[in-house]
Amino acid sequence: MAATQEEIVAGLADIVNEIAGIPVEDVQTEKSFTDDLDVDSLSMVEVVVAAEERFDVKIPDDDVKNLKTVGDATEYILKHQG
Amino acid sequence: MSPTNRTVVVTGIGATTPLGGDAASTWEGLVAGRSGVGPLEQDWAADQAVRIAAQIAVEPGEVIPRPQARRLDRSAQFALIAAKEAWADAGFTGKAGEDTAVDPHRLGTVVASGIGGVTTLLDQYDVLKEKGVRRVSPHTVPMLMPNGPSANVGLLVGARAGVHTPVSACASGAEAIGYAIEMIRTGRADVVVAGGTEAAIHPLPIAAFGNMMAMSKNNDNPQGASRPYDISRDGFVLGEGAGVIVLESAEHAAGRGARVYAEAVGQGISSDAHDIVQPEPEGRGIAHALQNLLDNTDLNPAEIVHVNAHATSTPAGDVAELKALRKVFGDDADHFAVSATKSMTGHLLGGAGGVESVATVLALYNRVAPPTINVENLDPEAEATADIVRGEARKLPVDGRIAALNDSFGFGGHNVALAFRTV
């Protein structure tokens, strides 16, 4: 069953918390991964791989560069999830 | 003094070892003669021939926040813990530049390991095989590269004069400190954070060292297994951890009113050209390193009262070193209180030179030589050649300037002797 927008944001919050140690409540749709959430380019790869697994979605490397904010990633997953 | 022959001093120390999570607890364990060796209780150890090791006393995960720890190899975690302690111990309050007492362009790091991020490499290969290409951590390369610990320490302190990693197996940590002394002596840097780290307690290195017949298989008596100079010694016990010191030009240290533990007099280096792993049985290469140390520094043999020996508890190596000391120093070797601290810490490979430099500096500062434990029947050849500190710690002379040596040798025929003395 496809995840709702709310579930995706919550899932991304768990992932960012695990990888970057940012409290889950600080992971909100308008937040930038690199500027606000301490996710550098290598850690972004980890976030993407974890999100792919969790939401059964493929995020090609070329698309990753467009995922600047938690909201960008949420929309992408909503649209492409299996 | 000319800028190419500056005096170098030790102003900070840090360690995390099988005896304790910092330099003070490690030193306390050494003086008390405590063994850091125990059984390996991990599932993978069950079918190993060697089932003992000296594991770290304080897991780095208890000290380093998880998001940071998961992108650092265990060897880099140890190095950062020891470097952070040494940096604060030297009196610095932040990164170079933020703390204006040190200019980042005059600060370097030289932290070495013998085999780099070996657990990361092997664990990520397991991930590749079991979970596929996509799941291999993007942090793998910076975690497994041998210069990772030095680079991470460089980031911690803000070092811009150079970040280096000499690799010479079990001599790596000592060679790092020798390199750091040279950086300061020749004027490239004013302050250098230097030492060694190792984290190789993993089934593959244990199986590999075990199959070389290099390690003790005294699984029934872990605490008695590392027994340098004992007639029944049967190999080293693998240890893990890091030791780091802050080296500084004497002028720079005086300028900021730093506490000085000891002078780092210099190093002697040589190579055996004998065998890829066997020590040269007469200690010729070691003697050559010791002779270089004497020729290239103003070290006075009459002042040497203590040697932190390489002595790993292998049948051939322990005695070769004693022969070399006798050959080079003659009757002066009569007043060397020789300690093999690997009897307590196990053998930290590339970390050994770092931890043992911390021990040597503290031995001078406190004027106490730690013991060699587990010597039940002293090898007659050792007894005839040197004065081994057995069983209990021994007081060193309370008056006057005293000096001490720290030897480290590595597979490949690398020989490094470091000298320190009181100020």
Short mmCIF file of C-alpha atoms in Angstrom, two decimals:
data_model
loop_
_atom_site.label_atom_id
_atom_site.label_comp_id
_atom_site.label_asym_id
_atom_site.label_seq_id
_atom_site.Cartn_x
_atom_site.Cartn_y
_atom_site.Cartn_z
CA MET A 1 0.00 0.00 0.00
CA ALA A 2 1.33 3.42 -0.95
CA ALA A 3 2.47 5.70 1.83
CA THR A 4 0.66 8.99 2.49
CA GLN A 5 2.46 12.31 2.41
CA GLU A 6 2.41 12.38 6.20
CA GLU A 7 3.93 8.90 6.43
CA ILE A 8 6.65 9.84 3.97
CA VAL A 9 7.67 12.96 5.92
CA ALA A 10 7.70 10.93 9.14
CA GLY A 11 9.76 8.19 7.44
CA LEU A 12 12.26 10.72 6.10
CA ALA A 13 12.48 12.25 9.57
CA ASP A 14 13.43 8.84 11.00
CA ILE A 15 16.04 8.36 8.29
CA VAL A 16 17.58 11.82 8.74
CA ASN A 17 17.60 11.29 12.49
CA GLU A 18 19.42 7.99 12.09
CA ILE A 19 21.98 9.35 9.63
CA ALA A 20 22.57 12.94 10.75
CA GLY A 21 21.32 12.86 14.34
CA ILE A 22 18.79 15.67 13.75
CA PRO A 23 15.72 15.44 16.05
CA VAL A 24 12.72 14.08 14.10
CA GLU A 25 10.56 17.13 14.94
CA ASP A 26 13.09 19.38 13.15
CA VAL A 27 12.72 17.47 9.88
CA GLN A 28 9.98 19.41 8.09
CA THR A 29 8.99 19.78 4.43
CA GLU A 30 10.58 23.20 3.89
CA LYS A 31 13.95 22.14 5.36
CA SER A 32 16.96 21.81 3.07
CA PHE A 33 18.91 18.59 3.52
CA THR A 34 22.31 20.26 3.17
CA ASP A 35 21.66 23.70 4.66
CA ASP A 36 19.37 22.82 7.55
CA LEU A 37 19.75 19.13 8.34
CA ASP A 38 23.49 18.47 8.29
CA VAL A 39 23.16 16.02 5.37
CA ASP A 40 26.23 16.36 3.16
CA SER A 41 26.57 14.84 -0.30
CA LEU A 42 27.73 11.42 0.96
CA SER A 43 25.07 11.26 3.64
CA MET A 44 22.47 12.26 1.01
CA VAL A 45 23.29 9.02 -0.79
CA GLU A 46 22.56 7.17 2.43
CA VAL A 47 19.25 9.03 2.85
CA VAL A 48 18.28 8.14 -0.71
CA VAL A 49 19.14 4.45 -0.36
CA ALA A 50 17.27 4.22 2.94
CA ALA A 51 14.25 5.98 1.40
CA GLU A 52 14.30 3.66 -1.63
CA GLU A 53 14.06 0.66 0.67
CA ARG A 54 11.49 2.07 2.96
CA PHE A 55 9.12 3.34 0.27
CA ASP A 56 9.81 0.82 -2.52
CA VAL A 57 10.92 3.48 -4.97
CA LYS A 58 13.90 3.93 -7.30
CA ILE A 59 15.62 7.32 -7.18
CA PRO A 60 18.21 7.51 -10.01
CA ASP A 61 21.39 9.50 -9.26
CA ASP A 62 20.37 12.12 -11.85
CA ASP A 63 17.19 12.87 -9.92
CA VAL A 64 18.89 13.09 -6.51
CA LYS A 65 20.34 16.53 -7.29
CA ASN A 66 16.79 17.94 -7.63
CA LEU A 67 15.82 16.79 -4.14
CA LYS A 68 16.91 19.86 -2.20
CA THR A 69 14.31 19.83 0.55
CA VAL A 70 12.37 17.27 2.52
CA GLY A 71 9.32 18.47 0.55
CA ASP A 72 11.05 17.78 -2.79
CA ALA A 73 11.85 14.23 -1.68
CA THR A 74 8.35 13.68 -0.32
CA GLU A 75 6.75 14.72 -3.62
CA TYR A 76 9.16 12.59 -5.62
CA ILE A 77 8.39 9.52 -3.49
CA LEU A 78 4.61 10.14 -3.61
CA LYS A 79 4.79 10.23 -7.39
CA HIS A 80 7.12 7.30 -7.97
CA GLN A 81 6.45 4.82 -5.16
CA GLY A 82 5.64 1.26 -6.19
CA MET B 1 68.86 27.89 17.99
CA SER B 2 68.72 27.70 14.19
CA PRO B 3 65.29 27.14 12.63
CA THR B 4 66.50 23.80 11.29
CA ASN B 5 67.44 22.36 14.67
CA ARG B 6 64.75 23.45 17.05
CA THR B 7 64.06 21.77 20.40
CA VAL B 8 60.78 19.81 20.47
CA VAL B 9 58.72 19.16 23.59
CA VAL B 10 55.63 17.17 24.52
CA THR B 11 52.82 19.35 25.85
CA GLY B 12 49.76 17.10 25.64
CA ILE B 13 48.91 13.42 25.88
CA GLY B 14 45.84 11.32 25.16
CA ALA B 15 44.99 7.65 24.87
CA THR B 16 42.21 5.12 24.69
CA THR B 17 43.43 1.60 25.29
CA PRO B 18 42.50 -1.82 26.66
CA LEU B 19 43.42 -0.45 30.09
CA GLY B 20 41.33 2.71 30.08
CA GLY B 21 39.47 5.35 28.12
CA ASP B 22 42.08 8.05 28.68
CA ALA B 23 45.78 8.51 29.38
CA ALA B 24 45.38 8.73 33.15
CA SER B 25 43.47 5.45 33.51
CA THR B 26 45.84 3.76 31.06
CA TRP B 27 48.84 4.90 33.08
CA GLU B 28 47.20 3.79 36.32
CA GLY B 29 46.63 0.33 34.79
CA LEU B 30 50.21 0.13 33.55
CA VAL B 31 51.73 1.05 36.91
CA ALA B 32 49.41 -1.37 38.70
CA GLY B 33 50.46 -4.17 36.34
CA ARG B 34 46.93 -4.84 35.12
CA SER B 35 46.30 -7.00 32.06
CA GLY B 36 43.89 -5.69 29.42
CA VAL B 37 43.61 -9.06 27.72
CA GLY B 38 40.45 -11.14 27.80
CA PRO B 39 38.58 -13.83 25.91
CA LEU B 40 36.96 -13.02 22.54
CA GLU B 41 33.33 -13.83 23.13
CA GLN B 42 32.02 -12.86 19.70
CA ASP B 43 30.31 -15.69 17.75
CA TRP B 44 32.96 -15.55 15.03
CA ALA B 45 35.72 -16.31 17.52
CA ALA B 46 34.47 -19.81 18.28
CA ASP B 47 36.31 -21.53 15.44
CA GLN B 48 39.46 -19.39 15.56
CA ALA B 49 42.73 -20.86 16.83
CA VAL B 50 43.28 -17.56 18.69
CA ARG B 51 40.35 -16.60 20.92
CA ILE B 52 41.89 -13.84 23.06
CA ALA B 53 42.61 -10.14 22.53
CA ALA B 54 43.08 -6.87 24.39
CA GLN B 55 39.84 -5.09 23.54
CA ILE B 56 39.25 -1.40 24.19
CA ALA B 57 38.20 -0.56 27.77
CA VAL B 58 35.69 2.14 26.77
CA GLU B 59 33.74 1.56 23.56
CA PRO B 60 34.05 4.63 21.30
CA GLY B 61 30.27 4.59 20.82
CA GLU B 62 29.99 5.71 24.45
CA VAL B 63 32.00 8.84 23.66
CA ILE B 64 31.36 9.77 20.01
CA PRO B 65 27.81 10.71 18.92
CA ARG B 66 26.28 8.06 16.65
CA PRO B 67 25.86 10.20 13.49
CA GLN B 68 29.59 11.00 13.62
CA ALA B 69 30.66 7.49 14.64
CA ARG B 70 28.85 5.79 11.75
CA ARG B 71 31.04 7.59 9.22
CA LEU B 72 34.33 6.90 10.98
CA ASP B 73 36.27 3.66 10.94
CA ARG B 74 36.88 2.32 14.44
CA SER B 75 40.59 3.22 14.09
CA ALA B 76 39.66 6.85 13.36
CA GLN B 77 37.25 6.85 16.30
CA PHE B 78 40.08 5.80 18.63
CA ALA B 79 42.40 8.41 17.11
CA LEU B 80 39.86 11.20 17.54
CA ILE B 81 39.20 10.29 21.18
CA ALA B 82 42.92 10.25 21.98
CA ALA B 83 43.64 13.42 19.96
CA LYS B 84 40.78 15.33 21.57
CA GLU B 85 42.16 14.47 25.00
CA ALA B 86 45.73 15.37 24.03
CA TRP B 87 44.63 18.66 22.44
CA ALA B 88 42.73 19.76 25.55
CA ASP B 89 45.52 18.46 27.78
CA ALA B 90 47.94 20.73 25.92
CA GLY B 91 45.74 23.64 26.94
CA PHE B 92 44.11 24.42 23.59
CA THR B 93 40.48 25.42 23.81
CA GLY B 94 39.33 25.08 20.22
CA LYS B 95 40.48 24.63 16.67
CA ALA B 96 43.66 26.38 15.61
CA GLY B 97 42.78 29.96 14.72
CA GLU B 98 39.69 29.97 16.94
CA ASP B 99 42.20 29.42 19.72
CA THR B 100 44.68 32.13 18.71
CA ALA B 101 47.53 30.42 20.59
CA VAL B 102 48.19 28.33 17.48
CA ASP B 103 48.23 29.35 13.82
CA PRO B 104 46.50 26.72 11.63
CA HIS B 105 49.21 27.10 8.99
CA ARG B 106 51.81 26.17 11.61
CA LEU B 107 49.89 23.10 12.85
CA GLY B 108 50.17 19.57 11.47
CA THR B 109 48.98 16.07 12.26
CA VAL B 110 50.79 12.77 11.78
CA VAL B 111 48.63 9.87 12.90
CA ALA B 112 49.31 6.39 11.58
CA SER B 113 47.93 2.89 11.68
CA GLY B 114 49.41 -0.37 10.54
CA ILE B 115 46.53 -1.64 8.43
CA GLY B 116 44.06 1.23 8.09
CA GLY B 117 40.30 0.81 7.99
CA VAL B 118 40.39 -2.95 7.73
CA THR B 119 37.14 -3.62 9.57
CA THR B 120 35.29 -1.13 7.35
CA LEU B 121 36.72 -2.73 4.22
CA LEU B 122 35.76 -6.23 5.27
CA ASP B 123 32.35 -5.30 6.67
CA GLN B 124 31.42 -3.37 3.54
CA TYR B 125 32.48 -6.32 1.40
CA ASP B 126 30.04 -8.39 3.42
CA VAL B 127 27.35 -5.77 2.71
CA LEU B 128 28.17 -5.91 -1.01
CA LYS B 129 27.87 -9.69 -1.12
CA GLU B 130 24.82 -9.99 1.10
CA LYS B 131 22.78 -6.89 0.23
CA GLY B 132 24.11 -5.71 -3.12
CA VAL B 133 26.01 -2.84 -4.69
CA ARG B 134 23.51 -0.13 -3.80
CA ARG B 135 23.85 -0.75 -0.08
CA VAL B 136 27.61 -0.21 0.15
CA SER B 137 28.11 2.85 2.34
CA PRO B 138 29.13 6.03 0.47
CA HIS B 139 31.43 6.67 3.44
CA THR B 140 33.46 3.52 2.75
CA VAL B 141 36.42 5.17 1.00
CA PRO B 142 37.15 7.90 3.58
CA MET B 143 36.64 5.27 6.28
CA LEU B 144 39.04 2.67 4.92
CA MET B 145 41.83 4.93 3.66
CA PRO B 146 44.88 4.64 5.91
CA ASN B 147 45.22 8.44 6.12
CA GLY B 148 41.65 8.71 7.45
CA PRO B 149 42.59 8.94 11.15
CA SER B 150 45.23 11.61 10.49
CA ALA B 151 42.87 13.57 8.24
CA ASN B 152 40.06 13.40 10.79
CA VAL B 153 42.38 14.59 13.55
CA GLY B 154 43.48 17.37 11.18
CA LEU B 155 39.84 18.42 10.78
CA LEU B 156 39.33 18.28 14.55
CA VAL B 157 42.19 20.67 15.33
CA GLY B 158 42.23 22.68 12.08
CA ALA B 159 45.69 21.64 10.87
CA ARG B 160 46.88 23.32 7.65
CA ALA B 161 50.65 22.73 7.75
CA GLY B 162 50.27 19.14 6.58
CA VAL B 163 48.47 15.93 7.47
CA HIS B 164 50.59 12.79 7.13
CA THR B 165 50.43 9.03 7.58
CA PRO B 166 53.64 7.01 7.47
CA VAL B 167 52.84 3.31 7.20
CA SER B 168 55.34 0.76 8.52
CA ALA B 169 53.21 -1.97 10.10
CA CYS B 170 53.85 -2.12 13.85
CA ALA B 171 56.37 0.74 13.69
CA SER B 172 53.78 3.13 12.19
CA GLY B 173 52.84 4.99 15.37
CA ALA B 174 56.46 5.57 16.35
CA GLU B 175 57.38 6.59 12.83
CA ALA B 176 54.51 9.10 12.93
CA ILE B 177 55.93 10.67 16.07
CA GLY B 178 59.41 10.72 14.55
CA TYR B 179 58.04 12.43 11.45
CA ALA B 180 56.25 14.97 13.64
CA ILE B 181 59.45 15.74 15.57
CA GLU B 182 61.16 16.40 12.22
CA MET B 183 58.35 18.70 11.06
CA ILE B 184 58.93 20.88 14.09
CA ARG B 185 62.71 20.54 14.26
CA THR B 186 63.12 21.63 10.65
CA GLY B 187 60.70 24.54 10.99
CA ARG B 188 57.73 23.29 8.94
CA ALA B 189 55.38 23.48 11.90
CA ASP B 190 55.22 24.78 15.48
CA VAL B 191 52.73 22.23 16.79
CA VAL B 192 52.03 18.69 15.56
CA VAL B 193 49.47 16.22 16.88
CA ALA B 194 50.99 12.77 16.40
CA GLY B 195 50.51 9.15 17.30
CA GLY B 196 49.16 5.80 16.27
CA THR B 197 45.86 3.96 16.22
CA GLU B 198 44.66 0.50 15.33
CA ALA B 199 41.36 -1.38 15.23
CA ALA B 200 41.95 -4.80 13.75
CA ILE B 201 40.10 -7.17 16.05
CA HIS B 202 38.12 -8.89 13.32
CA PRO B 203 38.04 -12.54 12.20
CA LEU B 204 40.22 -12.04 9.13
CA PRO B 205 43.26 -10.34 10.75
CA ILE B 206 43.02 -12.75 13.71
CA ALA B 207 42.95 -15.77 11.37
CA ALA B 208 45.77 -14.32 9.27
CA PHE B 209 48.10 -13.44 12.15
CA GLY B 210 47.18 -16.75 13.76
CA ASN B 211 48.14 -18.70 10.65
CA MET B 212 51.49 -16.89 10.56
CA MET B 213 52.15 -18.47 13.99
CA ALA B 214 52.71 -14.90 15.24
CA MET B 215 50.05 -14.86 17.97
CA SER B 216 49.74 -16.52 21.34
CA LYS B 217 47.26 -19.38 21.43
CA ASN B 218 47.18 -19.40 25.22
CA ASN B 219 43.37 -19.19 25.14
CA ASP B 220 42.99 -20.75 28.59
CA ASN B 221 44.95 -17.98 30.29
CA PRO B 222 44.14 -14.70 28.53
CA GLN B 223 45.67 -12.42 31.17
CA GLY B 224 48.86 -14.45 31.22
CA ALA B 225 49.16 -14.86 27.46
CA SER B 226 51.25 -11.79 26.64
CA ARG B 227 54.52 -12.64 28.38
CA PRO B 228 57.51 -10.85 26.87
CA TYR B 229 60.88 -12.26 28.03
CA ASP B 230 59.28 -15.29 29.67
CA ILE B 231 60.82 -18.53 28.47
CA SER B 232 57.38 -19.86 27.46
CA ARG B 233 56.30 -16.86 25.36
CA ASP B 234 54.46 -18.03 22.24
CA GLY B 235 53.48 -14.90 20.32
CA PHE B 236 51.74 -11.58 20.69
CA VAL B 237 48.20 -10.82 21.78
CA LEU B 238 46.35 -8.43 19.48
CA GLY B 239 45.28 -5.16 21.11
CA GLU B 240 43.33 -2.13 19.91
CA GLY B 241 43.28 1.56 20.71
CA ALA B 242 45.22 4.76 20.14
CA GLY B 243 47.83 6.97 21.74
CA VAL B 244 48.40 10.56 20.66
CA ILE B 245 50.77 13.28 21.86
CA VAL B 246 50.98 16.98 21.14
CA LEU B 247 54.50 17.95 20.07
CA GLU B 248 55.53 21.57 20.02
CA SER B 249 58.62 23.66 19.53
CA ALA B 250 60.07 24.57 22.91
CA GLU B 251 59.84 28.25 21.99
CA HIS B 252 56.17 28.01 21.04
CA ALA B 253 55.36 26.11 24.24
CA ALA B 254 57.23 28.66 26.37
CA GLY B 255 55.51 31.53 24.54
CA ARG B 256 52.08 30.36 25.64
CA GLY B 257 53.20 29.13 29.06
CA ALA B 258 52.36 25.50 28.32
CA ARG B 259 53.11 22.66 30.70
CA VAL B 260 55.94 20.54 29.31
CA TYR B 261 55.93 16.79 30.02
CA ALA B 262 59.26 16.01 28.40
CA GLU B 263 61.57 16.88 25.57
CA ALA B 264 61.22 14.77 22.41
CA VAL B 265 64.91 14.42 21.67
CA GLY B 266 64.60 12.73 18.31
CA GLN B 267 64.43 9.45 16.46
CA GLY B 268 66.66 6.84 14.89
CA ILE B 269 65.33 4.93 11.91
CA SER B 270 66.64 1.98 9.91
CA SER B 271 65.48 -0.99 7.87
CA ASP B 272 66.66 -4.60 8.09
CA ALA B 273 66.82 -5.77 4.47
CA HIS B 274 66.64 -9.24 5.99
CA ASP B 275 63.16 -10.76 5.72
CA ILE B 276 59.63 -9.52 5.13
CA VAL B 277 58.45 -10.66 8.58
CA GLN B 278 61.27 -12.30 10.55
CA PRO B 279 63.36 -10.00 12.74
CA GLU B 280 67.10 -10.08 12.09
CA PRO B 281 68.11 -12.44 14.95
CA GLU B 282 71.14 -10.45 16.13
CA GLY B 283 69.24 -7.16 16.09
CA ARG B 284 71.62 -5.53 13.58
CA GLY B 285 68.93 -3.35 12.00
CA ILE B 286 67.68 -2.31 15.43
CA ALA B 287 71.24 -1.48 16.49
CA HIS B 288 71.61 0.64 13.38
CA ALA B 289 68.48 2.61 14.31
CA LEU B 290 69.77 3.12 17.87
CA GLN B 291 73.15 4.22 16.53
CA ASN B 292 71.44 6.72 14.21
CA LEU B 293 69.57 8.06 17.20
CA LEU B 294 72.84 8.64 19.05
CA ASP B 295 74.61 10.09 16.02
CA ASN B 296 71.86 12.51 15.08
CA THR B 297 70.87 13.89 18.49
CA ASP B 298 72.62 15.09 21.63
CA LEU B 299 71.17 12.17 23.62
CA ASN B 300 73.53 11.26 26.46
CA PRO B 301 73.56 7.47 27.12
CA ALA B 302 74.51 8.13 30.75
CA GLU B 303 71.09 9.77 31.23
CA ILE B 304 69.03 6.89 29.82
CA VAL B 305 67.32 5.07 32.67
CA HIS B 306 64.33 3.44 30.99
CA VAL B 307 63.38 1.69 27.76
CA ASN B 308 59.81 0.99 26.72
CA ALA B 309 60.74 -2.01 24.62
CA HIS B 310 58.99 -3.20 21.49
CA ALA B 311 58.96 -6.72 23.02
CA THR B 312 55.77 -8.25 21.66
CA SER B 313 56.16 -11.65 23.36
CA THR B 314 57.48 -13.46 20.28
CA PRO B 315 60.33 -15.95 20.71
CA ALA B 316 62.79 -14.27 18.31
CA GLY B 317 62.00 -10.56 18.48
CA ASP B 318 62.19 -9.90 22.21
CA VAL B 319 65.81 -10.94 22.63
CA ALA B 320 67.08 -9.41 19.36
CA GLU B 321 66.09 -5.97 20.67
CA LEU B 322 67.92 -6.50 23.97
CA LYS B 323 71.04 -7.59 22.10
CA ALA B 324 70.89 -4.44 20.00
CA LEU B 325 70.58 -2.23 23.10
CA ARG B 326 73.61 -3.94 24.62
CA LYS B 327 75.59 -3.73 21.41
CA VAL B 328 75.06 0.01 20.98
CA PHE B 329 75.08 1.20 24.59
CA GLY B 330 77.52 -1.29 26.18
CA ASP B 331 77.80 -0.85 29.95
CA ASP B 332 75.34 2.05 29.89
CA ALA B 333 72.61 -0.54 29.23
CA ASP B 334 73.18 -1.69 32.84
CA HIS B 335 71.13 1.30 34.03
CA PHE B 336 68.23 0.85 31.55
CA ALA B 337 65.10 -0.32 33.34
CA VAL B 338 63.46 -2.21 30.45
CA SER B 339 59.66 -2.48 30.43
CA ALA B 340 57.47 -4.40 28.00
CA THR B 341 54.07 -2.76 28.41
CA LYS B 342 52.59 -5.01 25.71
CA SER B 343 52.42 -7.58 28.50
CA MET B 344 49.44 -5.50 29.68
CA THR B 345 48.04 -3.69 26.61
CA GLY B 346 48.60 -6.44 24.07
CA HIS B 347 50.12 -5.43 20.76
CA LEU B 348 48.31 -2.47 19.19
CA LEU B 349 50.20 -2.83 15.88
CA GLY B 350 50.32 0.68 14.40
CA GLY B 351 48.82 2.03 17.62
CA ALA B 352 51.67 0.66 19.73
CA GLY B 353 54.14 3.48 19.07
CA GLY B 354 51.51 6.03 20.05
CA VAL B 355 50.40 4.35 23.26
CA GLU B 356 53.96 3.45 24.24
CA SER B 357 55.16 7.01 23.63
CA VAL B 358 52.43 8.16 26.01
CA ALA B 359 53.69 5.55 28.50
CA THR B 360 57.33 6.57 28.02
CA VAL B 361 56.59 10.27 28.48
CA LEU B 362 54.56 9.54 31.62
CA ALA B 363 57.31 7.25 32.94
CA LEU B 364 59.73 10.19 32.73
CA TYR B 365 57.25 12.74 34.03
CA ASN B 366 56.31 10.55 37.02
CA ARG B 367 59.77 8.96 37.28
CA VAL B 368 58.30 5.47 37.40
CA ALA B 369 58.92 2.55 35.03
CA PRO B 370 55.86 0.34 34.53
CA PRO B 371 56.37 -3.39 34.99
CA THR B 372 56.53 -6.28 32.56
CA ILE B 373 53.91 -8.70 33.83
CA ASN B 374 53.70 -12.47 33.37
CA VAL B 375 57.44 -13.09 33.55
CA GLU B 376 57.42 -16.32 35.55
CA ASN B 377 60.61 -17.79 34.16
CA LEU B 378 62.83 -15.10 32.71
CA ASP B 379 64.52 -16.18 29.49
CA PRO B 380 68.21 -16.60 30.48
CA GLU B 381 69.27 -14.78 27.33
CA ALA B 382 67.16 -11.77 28.34
CA GLU B 383 68.46 -11.95 31.90
CA ALA B 384 72.06 -11.95 30.71
CA THR B 385 71.51 -9.00 28.40
CA ALA B 386 69.25 -6.51 30.16
CA ASP B 387 67.62 -5.38 33.39
CA ILE B 388 63.95 -6.24 32.92
CA VAL B 389 61.42 -4.50 35.21
CA ARG B 390 59.42 -7.54 36.33
CA GLY B 391 56.25 -7.90 38.34
CA GLU B 392 56.00 -4.45 39.89
CA ALA B 393 56.61 -0.88 38.75
CA ARG B 394 60.02 0.55 39.65
CA LYS B 395 60.93 4.07 40.73
CA LEU B 396 63.33 5.90 38.44
CA PRO B 397 66.01 8.29 39.78
CA VAL B 398 64.35 11.27 41.46
CA ASP B 399 67.10 13.79 40.75
CA GLY B 400 68.68 15.16 37.63
CA ARG B 401 67.84 14.88 33.96
CA ILE B 402 66.77 11.41 32.86
CA ALA B 403 66.04 10.04 29.41
CA ALA B 404 64.06 7.11 28.03
CA LEU B 405 63.73 5.26 24.75
CA ASN B 406 60.68 3.87 23.01
CA ASP B 407 61.36 1.23 20.37
CA SER B 408 58.97 0.05 17.68
CA PHE B 409 59.62 -2.42 14.88
CA GLY B 410 57.37 -3.60 12.09
CA PHE B 411 56.88 -6.37 9.55
CA GLY B 412 58.88 -5.27 6.54
CA GLY B 413 61.99 -4.75 8.67
CA HIS B 414 61.15 -1.23 9.90
CA ASN B 415 63.02 -0.06 13.00
CA VAL B 416 62.22 3.14 14.88
CA ALA B 417 63.72 4.28 18.18
CA LEU B 418 62.38 7.44 19.82
CA ALA B 419 64.11 9.28 22.67
CA PHE B 420 62.53 11.52 25.29
CA ARG B 421 64.05 13.21 28.36
CA THR B 422 63.00 15.32 31.28
CA VAL B 423 63.29 19.09 31.00
#
